[in-house]
Amino acid sequence: DTGVSQDPRHKITKRGQNVTFRCDPISEHNRLYWYRQTLGQGPEFLTYFQNEAQLEKSRLLSDRFSAERPKGSFSTLEIQRTEQGDSAMYLCASRWTGRDTEAFFGQGTRLTVV
Amino acid sequence: SQQGEEDPQALSIQEGENATMNCSYKTSINNLQWYRQNSGRGLVHLILIRSNEREKHSGRLRVTLDTSKKSSSLLITASRAADTASYFCATERGAQKLVFGQGTRLTINP
């Protein structure tokens, strides 16, 4: 499978715990995005990378969220001290650099904070 | 923050009918893209229209773009049960990030 893969697909955690999600993009793509989606809403931009550089981070993203993309390959998204409001689907996407290119999405990681 | 707003929020039609969804946005864009999402899954790219294009076709899909009105429409002709999904428009400025709207939930009734 040469698509975008995310792991885990589902995560249930207790409030206050830390969680980490992984995204493996399509190997030729140098841009990687993280989005968050709650029920009935569209994907909300969190952050994106070009290669290993994190180029933009949403102002909505609290300091509890951190993302990395070492060596410009896979990426991890960590949420520290999870809160019930963090419950959502976390989507990863990758694409070529440049204008007018489509994004390829993974299946997402559904986080439930109890 | 969301850039685009889809209309209607939900649409239910009979199989074989055409479905039209609209998207409005606020700022200038390089392109506008439409994506489909089946329940609980990732998004799948459907079609991209550049800011200098007015209409584009792909199979049963027809997309229009009116930059003067900052709006786009997606038409699905001869709908099928498998078209049941949520549809999102996404806009892009400066080859950076895609900003998604709230989506239209489309239900095709057999």
PDB file of C-alpha atoms in Angstrom:
ATOM      1  CA  ASP A   1       0.000   0.000   0.000  1.00  0.00           C
ATOM      2  CA  THR A   2       1.617   3.247  -1.101  1.00  0.00           C
ATOM      3  CA  GLY A   3      -0.959   5.589   0.413  1.00  0.00           C
ATOM      4  CA  VAL A   4      -0.809   7.654   3.584  1.00  0.00           C
ATOM      5  CA  SER A   5      -0.999   5.483   6.676  1.00  0.00           C
ATOM      6  CA  GLN A   6      -1.825   6.486  10.218  1.00  0.00           C
ATOM      7  CA  ASP A   7      -1.371   4.596  13.430  1.00  0.00           C
ATOM      8  CA  PRO A   8      -3.237   3.844  15.565  1.00  0.00           C
ATOM      9  CA  ARG A   9      -6.672   3.963  13.969  1.00  0.00           C
ATOM     10  CA  HIS A  10      -8.363   4.320  17.319  1.00  0.00           C
ATOM     11  CA  LYS A  11      -7.122   5.492  20.702  1.00  0.00           C
ATOM     12  CA  ILE A  12      -9.007   5.694  23.970  1.00  0.00           C
ATOM     13  CA  THR A  13      -7.189   7.446  26.756  1.00  0.00           C
ATOM     14  CA  LYS A  14      -7.922   8.833  30.173  1.00  0.00           C
ATOM     15  CA  ARG A  15      -7.953  12.551  30.721  1.00  0.00           C
ATOM     16  CA  GLY A  16      -4.521  13.803  31.655  1.00  0.00           C
ATOM     17  CA  GLN A  17      -2.608  11.114  29.777  1.00  0.00           C
ATOM     18  CA  ASN A  18      -0.256  11.811  26.881  1.00  0.00           C
ATOM     19  CA  VAL A  19      -0.875  10.307  23.456  1.00  0.00           C
ATOM     20  CA  THR A  20       1.209  10.118  20.300  1.00  0.00           C
ATOM     21  CA  PHE A  21       0.030   9.465  16.780  1.00  0.00           C
ATOM     22  CA  ARG A  22       2.108   8.524  13.777  1.00  0.00           C
ATOM     23  CA  CYS A  23       1.699   9.346  10.108  1.00  0.00           C
ATOM     24  CA  ASP A  24       3.628   7.805   7.230  1.00  0.00           C
ATOM     25  CA  PRO A  25       3.131   9.927   4.120  1.00  0.00           C
ATOM     26  CA  ILE A  26       3.513   8.934   0.501  1.00  0.00           C
ATOM     27  CA  SER A  27       7.272   8.664   0.163  1.00  0.00           C
ATOM     28  CA  GLU A  28       7.733  11.155  -2.681  1.00  0.00           C
ATOM     29  CA  HIS A  29       5.701  13.865  -0.982  1.00  0.00           C
ATOM     30  CA  ASN A  30       7.634  16.545   0.868  1.00  0.00           C
ATOM     31  CA  ARG A  31       4.648  18.288   2.428  1.00  0.00           C
ATOM     32  CA  LEU A  32       2.802  16.777   5.349  1.00  0.00           C
ATOM     33  CA  TYR A  33      -0.257  18.181   7.081  1.00  0.00           C
ATOM     34  CA  TRP A  34      -2.142  17.478  10.280  1.00  0.00           C
ATOM     35  CA  TYR A  35      -5.834  18.277  10.596  1.00  0.00           C
ATOM     36  CA  ARG A  36      -8.381  17.746  13.349  1.00  0.00           C
ATOM     37  CA  GLN A  37     -12.007  16.961  12.628  1.00  0.00           C
ATOM     38  CA  THR A  38     -14.915  16.809  15.035  1.00  0.00           C
ATOM     39  CA  LEU A  39     -18.278  15.251  14.277  1.00  0.00           C
ATOM     40  CA  GLY A  40     -20.223  17.110  11.632  1.00  0.00           C
ATOM     41  CA  GLN A  41     -17.439  19.601  10.954  1.00  0.00           C
ATOM     42  CA  GLY A  42     -14.833  20.028   8.266  1.00  0.00           C
ATOM     43  CA  PRO A  43     -11.148  19.305   8.836  1.00  0.00           C
ATOM     44  CA  GLU A  44      -9.451  22.049  10.826  1.00  0.00           C
ATOM     45  CA  PHE A  45      -5.823  22.826  10.014  1.00  0.00           C
ATOM     46  CA  LEU A  46      -3.317  22.174  12.807  1.00  0.00           C
ATOM     47  CA  THR A  47       0.170  22.302  11.304  1.00  0.00           C
ATOM     48  CA  TYR A  48       2.257  21.416   8.269  1.00  0.00           C
ATOM     49  CA  PHE A  49       5.790  20.476   7.346  1.00  0.00           C
ATOM     50  CA  GLN A  50       7.902  20.842   4.276  1.00  0.00           C
ATOM     51  CA  ASN A  51      10.472  18.116   4.594  1.00  0.00           C
ATOM     52  CA  GLU A  52      11.562  18.295   8.243  1.00  0.00           C
ATOM     53  CA  ALA A  53      10.733  21.993   8.717  1.00  0.00           C
ATOM     54  CA  GLN A  54       7.508  22.899  10.484  1.00  0.00           C
ATOM     55  CA  LEU A  55       6.348  25.885   8.440  1.00  0.00           C
ATOM     56  CA  GLU A  56       3.076  26.806  10.071  1.00  0.00           C
ATOM     57  CA  LYS A  57       1.204  26.038  13.238  1.00  0.00           C
ATOM     58  CA  SER A  58      -2.389  27.021  13.836  1.00  0.00           C
ATOM     59  CA  ARG A  59      -2.975  29.643  16.509  1.00  0.00           C
ATOM     60  CA  LEU A  60      -5.715  27.345  17.745  1.00  0.00           C
ATOM     61  CA  LEU A  61      -3.122  24.751  18.661  1.00  0.00           C
ATOM     62  CA  SER A  62      -2.334  24.888  22.343  1.00  0.00           C
ATOM     63  CA  ASP A  63       1.104  24.313  23.811  1.00  0.00           C
ATOM     64  CA  ARG A  64      -0.016  20.807  24.732  1.00  0.00           C
ATOM     65  CA  PHE A  65       0.250  19.839  21.075  1.00  0.00           C
ATOM     66  CA  SER A  66       3.565  19.200  19.391  1.00  0.00           C
ATOM     67  CA  ALA A  67       4.446  17.700  16.059  1.00  0.00           C
ATOM     68  CA  GLU A  68       7.686  16.504  14.563  1.00  0.00           C
ATOM     69  CA  ARG A  69       8.893  15.185  11.269  1.00  0.00           C
ATOM     70  CA  PRO A  70      12.421  13.941  11.743  1.00  0.00           C
ATOM     71  CA  LYS A  71      14.407  13.500   8.550  1.00  0.00           C
ATOM     72  CA  GLY A  72      11.414  14.627   6.549  1.00  0.00           C
ATOM     73  CA  SER A  73       9.826  11.204   6.509  1.00  0.00           C
ATOM     74  CA  PHE A  74       7.151  10.082   8.985  1.00  0.00           C
ATOM     75  CA  SER A  75       5.574  12.513  11.416  1.00  0.00           C
ATOM     76  CA  THR A  76       4.311  12.275  14.969  1.00  0.00           C
ATOM     77  CA  LEU A  77       1.685  14.346  16.703  1.00  0.00           C
ATOM     78  CA  GLU A  78       1.773  14.345  20.493  1.00  0.00           C
ATOM     79  CA  ILE A  79      -0.902  15.642  22.800  1.00  0.00           C
ATOM     80  CA  GLN A  80       0.118  16.112  26.399  1.00  0.00           C
ATOM     81  CA  ARG A  81      -2.273  16.147  29.350  1.00  0.00           C
ATOM     82  CA  THR A  82      -5.253  15.251  27.177  1.00  0.00           C
ATOM     83  CA  GLU A  83      -8.605  16.896  27.801  1.00  0.00           C
ATOM     84  CA  GLN A  84     -12.086  15.747  26.805  1.00  0.00           C
ATOM     85  CA  GLY A  85     -12.167  18.530  24.221  1.00  0.00           C
ATOM     86  CA  ASP A  86      -9.293  16.840  22.416  1.00  0.00           C
ATOM     87  CA  SER A  87     -11.601  14.005  21.381  1.00  0.00           C
ATOM     88  CA  ALA A  88     -11.687  14.127  17.593  1.00  0.00           C
ATOM     89  CA  MET A  89     -10.450  12.499  14.421  1.00  0.00           C
ATOM     90  CA  TYR A  90      -6.854  13.461  13.644  1.00  0.00           C
ATOM     91  CA  LEU A  91      -6.122  13.372   9.940  1.00  0.00           C
ATOM     92  CA  CYS A  92      -2.781  13.373   8.208  1.00  0.00           C
ATOM     93  CA  ALA A  93      -2.288  14.324   4.571  1.00  0.00           C
ATOM     94  CA  SER A  94       0.654  14.599   2.222  1.00  0.00           C
ATOM     95  CA  ARG A  95       1.230  16.244  -1.133  1.00  0.00           C
ATOM     96  CA  TRP A  96       3.847  17.545  -3.526  1.00  0.00           C
ATOM     97  CA  THR A  97       5.184  21.032  -3.000  1.00  0.00           C
ATOM     98  CA  GLY A  98       3.832  23.606  -5.360  1.00  0.00           C
ATOM     99  CA  ARG A  99       0.599  25.018  -6.529  1.00  0.00           C
ATOM    100  CA  ASP A 100      -2.422  23.132  -7.688  1.00  0.00           C
ATOM    101  CA  THR A 101      -1.631  19.738  -6.246  1.00  0.00           C
ATOM    102  CA  GLU A 102      -4.055  17.439  -4.514  1.00  0.00           C
ATOM    103  CA  ALA A 103      -3.673  16.199  -0.972  1.00  0.00           C
ATOM    104  CA  PHE A 104      -3.765  12.518  -0.101  1.00  0.00           C
ATOM    105  CA  PHE A 105      -5.295  11.724   3.254  1.00  0.00           C
ATOM    106  CA  GLY A 106      -4.803   8.855   5.637  1.00  0.00           C
ATOM    107  CA  GLN A 107      -7.726   7.091   7.293  1.00  0.00           C
ATOM    108  CA  GLY A 108      -7.266   9.105  10.451  1.00  0.00           C
ATOM    109  CA  THR A 109      -6.782   8.363  14.134  1.00  0.00           C
ATOM    110  CA  ARG A 110      -9.936   8.628  16.219  1.00  0.00           C
ATOM    111  CA  LEU A 111      -9.101   9.841  19.726  1.00  0.00           C
ATOM    112  CA  THR A 112     -11.541   9.453  22.590  1.00  0.00           C
ATOM    113  CA  VAL A 113     -10.622  11.038  25.909  1.00  0.00           C
ATOM    114  CA  VAL A 114     -12.609   9.665  28.827  1.00  0.00           C
TER     115      VAL A 114
ATOM    116  CA  SER B   1     -10.853  28.949  11.056  1.00  0.00           C
ATOM    117  CA  GLN B   2     -12.955  27.725   8.187  1.00  0.00           C
ATOM    118  CA  GLN B   3     -12.619  29.528   4.879  1.00  0.00           C
ATOM    119  CA  GLY B   4     -15.418  27.975   2.897  1.00  0.00           C
ATOM    120  CA  GLU B   5     -19.040  27.482   3.668  1.00  0.00           C
ATOM    121  CA  GLU B   6     -20.978  24.737   1.955  1.00  0.00           C
ATOM    122  CA  ASP B   7     -24.639  24.923   1.210  1.00  0.00           C
ATOM    123  CA  PRO B   8     -26.794  23.034   1.921  1.00  0.00           C
ATOM    124  CA  GLN B   9     -25.476  21.397   5.069  1.00  0.00           C
ATOM    125  CA  ALA B  10     -27.454  18.280   4.234  1.00  0.00           C
ATOM    126  CA  LEU B  11     -29.058  17.028   1.030  1.00  0.00           C
ATOM    127  CA  SER B  12     -31.194  13.950   0.479  1.00  0.00           C
ATOM    128  CA  ILE B  13     -32.218  12.873  -3.030  1.00  0.00           C
ATOM    129  CA  GLN B  14     -33.400   9.818  -4.917  1.00  0.00           C
ATOM    130  CA  GLU B  15     -30.997   7.621  -6.810  1.00  0.00           C
ATOM    131  CA  GLY B  16     -30.648   8.792 -10.381  1.00  0.00           C
ATOM    132  CA  GLU B  17     -31.295  12.452  -9.582  1.00  0.00           C
ATOM    133  CA  ASN B  18     -28.649  15.150  -9.794  1.00  0.00           C
ATOM    134  CA  ALA B  19     -27.083  16.636  -6.662  1.00  0.00           C
ATOM    135  CA  THR B  20     -25.772  20.181  -6.474  1.00  0.00           C
ATOM    136  CA  MET B  21     -23.653  21.540  -3.652  1.00  0.00           C
ATOM    137  CA  ASN B  22     -22.352  25.059  -3.287  1.00  0.00           C
ATOM    138  CA  CYS B  23     -19.296  26.527  -1.630  1.00  0.00           C
ATOM    139  CA  SER B  24     -18.586  30.142  -0.802  1.00  0.00           C
ATOM    140  CA  TYR B  25     -15.276  31.511   0.383  1.00  0.00           C
ATOM    141  CA  LYS B  26     -13.894  34.785   1.622  1.00  0.00           C
ATOM    142  CA  THR B  27     -10.443  35.542   0.220  1.00  0.00           C
ATOM    143  CA  SER B  28      -8.651  35.292  -3.105  1.00  0.00           C
ATOM    144  CA  ILE B  29      -7.494  31.789  -3.946  1.00  0.00           C
ATOM    145  CA  ASN B  30      -5.111  29.894  -6.204  1.00  0.00           C
ATOM    146  CA  ASN B  31      -7.430  26.953  -6.578  1.00  0.00           C
ATOM    147  CA  LEU B  32     -10.463  25.280  -5.097  1.00  0.00           C
ATOM    148  CA  GLN B  33     -10.693  21.552  -4.522  1.00  0.00           C
ATOM    149  CA  TRP B  34     -13.530  19.192  -3.706  1.00  0.00           C
ATOM    150  CA  TYR B  35     -13.127  16.149  -1.485  1.00  0.00           C
ATOM    151  CA  ARG B  36     -15.420  13.305  -0.486  1.00  0.00           C
ATOM    152  CA  GLN B  37     -15.456  11.600   2.892  1.00  0.00           C
ATOM    153  CA  ASN B  38     -17.277   8.400   3.662  1.00  0.00           C
ATOM    154  CA  SER B  39     -18.402   8.012   7.238  1.00  0.00           C
ATOM    155  CA  GLY B  40     -15.480   7.787   9.635  1.00  0.00           C
ATOM    156  CA  ARG B  41     -12.877   7.589   6.894  1.00  0.00           C
ATOM    157  CA  GLY B  42     -10.241   9.832   5.353  1.00  0.00           C
ATOM    158  CA  LEU B  43     -10.901  12.326   2.597  1.00  0.00           C
ATOM    159  CA  VAL B  44     -10.583  11.481  -1.069  1.00  0.00           C
ATOM    160  CA  HIS B  45      -9.744  14.113  -3.664  1.00  0.00           C
ATOM    161  CA  LEU B  46     -12.371  14.528  -6.381  1.00  0.00           C
ATOM    162  CA  ILE B  47     -11.448  17.491  -8.529  1.00  0.00           C
ATOM    163  CA  LEU B  48      -9.346  20.665  -8.565  1.00  0.00           C
ATOM    164  CA  ILE B  49     -10.236  23.871 -10.372  1.00  0.00           C
ATOM    165  CA  ARG B  50      -7.734  26.666 -10.777  1.00  0.00           C
ATOM    166  CA  SER B  51      -8.606  30.290 -10.203  1.00  0.00           C
ATOM    167  CA  ASN B  52      -8.368  31.034 -13.928  1.00  0.00           C
ATOM    168  CA  GLU B  53     -10.760  28.231 -14.834  1.00  0.00           C
ATOM    169  CA  ARG B  54     -14.540  28.526 -14.849  1.00  0.00           C
ATOM    170  CA  GLU B  55     -15.707  24.960 -15.315  1.00  0.00           C
ATOM    171  CA  LYS B  56     -14.250  21.486 -15.090  1.00  0.00           C
ATOM    172  CA  HIS B  57     -15.593  17.986 -15.644  1.00  0.00           C
ATOM    173  CA  SER B  58     -14.565  14.598 -14.360  1.00  0.00           C
ATOM    174  CA  GLY B  59     -16.845  11.682 -15.125  1.00  0.00           C
ATOM    175  CA  ARG B  60     -20.203  12.442 -13.480  1.00  0.00           C
ATOM    176  CA  LEU B  61     -18.769  15.478 -11.682  1.00  0.00           C
ATOM    177  CA  ARG B  62     -19.017  19.040 -12.890  1.00  0.00           C
ATOM    178  CA  VAL B  63     -17.436  21.898 -10.977  1.00  0.00           C
ATOM    179  CA  THR B  64     -17.858  25.588 -11.618  1.00  0.00           C
ATOM    180  CA  LEU B  65     -15.949  28.486 -10.139  1.00  0.00           C
ATOM    181  CA  ASP B  66     -17.006  32.126 -10.033  1.00  0.00           C
ATOM    182  CA  THR B  67     -14.159  34.148  -8.555  1.00  0.00           C
ATOM    183  CA  SER B  68     -16.147  37.389  -8.753  1.00  0.00           C
ATOM    184  CA  LYS B  69     -18.744  35.915  -6.431  1.00  0.00           C
ATOM    185  CA  LYS B  70     -16.201  33.823  -4.526  1.00  0.00           C
ATOM    186  CA  SER B  71     -18.281  30.717  -5.009  1.00  0.00           C
ATOM    187  CA  SER B  72     -18.113  27.249  -6.499  1.00  0.00           C
ATOM    188  CA  SER B  73     -20.599  24.502  -7.174  1.00  0.00           C
ATOM    189  CA  LEU B  74     -20.252  20.743  -7.445  1.00  0.00           C
ATOM    190  CA  LEU B  75     -22.781  18.856  -9.537  1.00  0.00           C
ATOM    191  CA  ILE B  76     -23.035  15.082  -9.365  1.00  0.00           C
ATOM    192  CA  THR B  77     -25.184  13.733 -12.181  1.00  0.00           C
ATOM    193  CA  ALA B  78     -27.137  10.473 -12.171  1.00  0.00           C
ATOM    194  CA  SER B  79     -26.474   9.888  -8.497  1.00  0.00           C
ATOM    195  CA  ARG B  80     -25.855   6.419  -7.088  1.00  0.00           C
ATOM    196  CA  ALA B  81     -26.173   4.986  -3.595  1.00  0.00           C
ATOM    197  CA  ALA B  82     -22.371   4.868  -3.432  1.00  0.00           C
ATOM    198  CA  ASP B  83     -22.284   8.657  -3.710  1.00  0.00           C
ATOM    199  CA  THR B  84     -23.658   8.891  -0.164  1.00  0.00           C
ATOM    200  CA  ALA B  85     -20.936  10.750   1.723  1.00  0.00           C
ATOM    201  CA  SER B  86     -19.891  14.168   3.001  1.00  0.00           C
ATOM    202  CA  TYR B  87     -18.479  16.561   0.452  1.00  0.00           C
ATOM    203  CA  PHE B  88     -16.038  19.330   1.335  1.00  0.00           C
ATOM    204  CA  CYS B  89     -14.640  22.222  -0.602  1.00  0.00           C
ATOM    205  CA  ALA B  90     -11.121  23.372   0.204  1.00  0.00           C
ATOM    206  CA  THR B  91      -9.385  26.536  -0.869  1.00  0.00           C
ATOM    207  CA  GLU B  92      -5.714  27.223  -1.236  1.00  0.00           C
ATOM    208  CA  ARG B  93      -3.707  30.420  -1.230  1.00  0.00           C
ATOM    209  CA  GLY B  94       0.005  30.636  -1.906  1.00  0.00           C
ATOM    210  CA  ALA B  95       0.647  26.912  -2.338  1.00  0.00           C
ATOM    211  CA  GLN B  96       0.517  26.354   1.376  1.00  0.00           C
ATOM    212  CA  LYS B  97      -2.351  24.811   3.255  1.00  0.00           C
ATOM    213  CA  LEU B  98      -5.823  23.745   2.245  1.00  0.00           C
ATOM    214  CA  VAL B  99      -8.627  25.325   4.252  1.00  0.00           C
ATOM    215  CA  PHE B 100     -11.810  23.289   4.373  1.00  0.00           C
ATOM    216  CA  GLY B 101     -15.437  24.213   4.661  1.00  0.00           C
ATOM    217  CA  GLN B 102     -18.023  22.614   6.924  1.00  0.00           C
ATOM    218  CA  GLY B 103     -19.213  20.148   4.323  1.00  0.00           C
ATOM    219  CA  THR B 104     -22.456  18.937   2.785  1.00  0.00           C
ATOM    220  CA  ARG B 105     -23.834  15.577   3.899  1.00  0.00           C
ATOM    221  CA  LEU B 106     -25.328  13.901   0.850  1.00  0.00           C
ATOM    222  CA  THR B 107     -27.701  10.954   1.161  1.00  0.00           C
ATOM    223  CA  ILE B 108     -28.804   9.032  -1.915  1.00  0.00           C
ATOM    224  CA  ASN B 109     -31.993   7.084  -1.326  1.00  0.00           C
ATOM    225  CA  PRO B 110     -32.534   3.894  -3.358  1.00  0.00           C
TER     226      PRO B 110
END
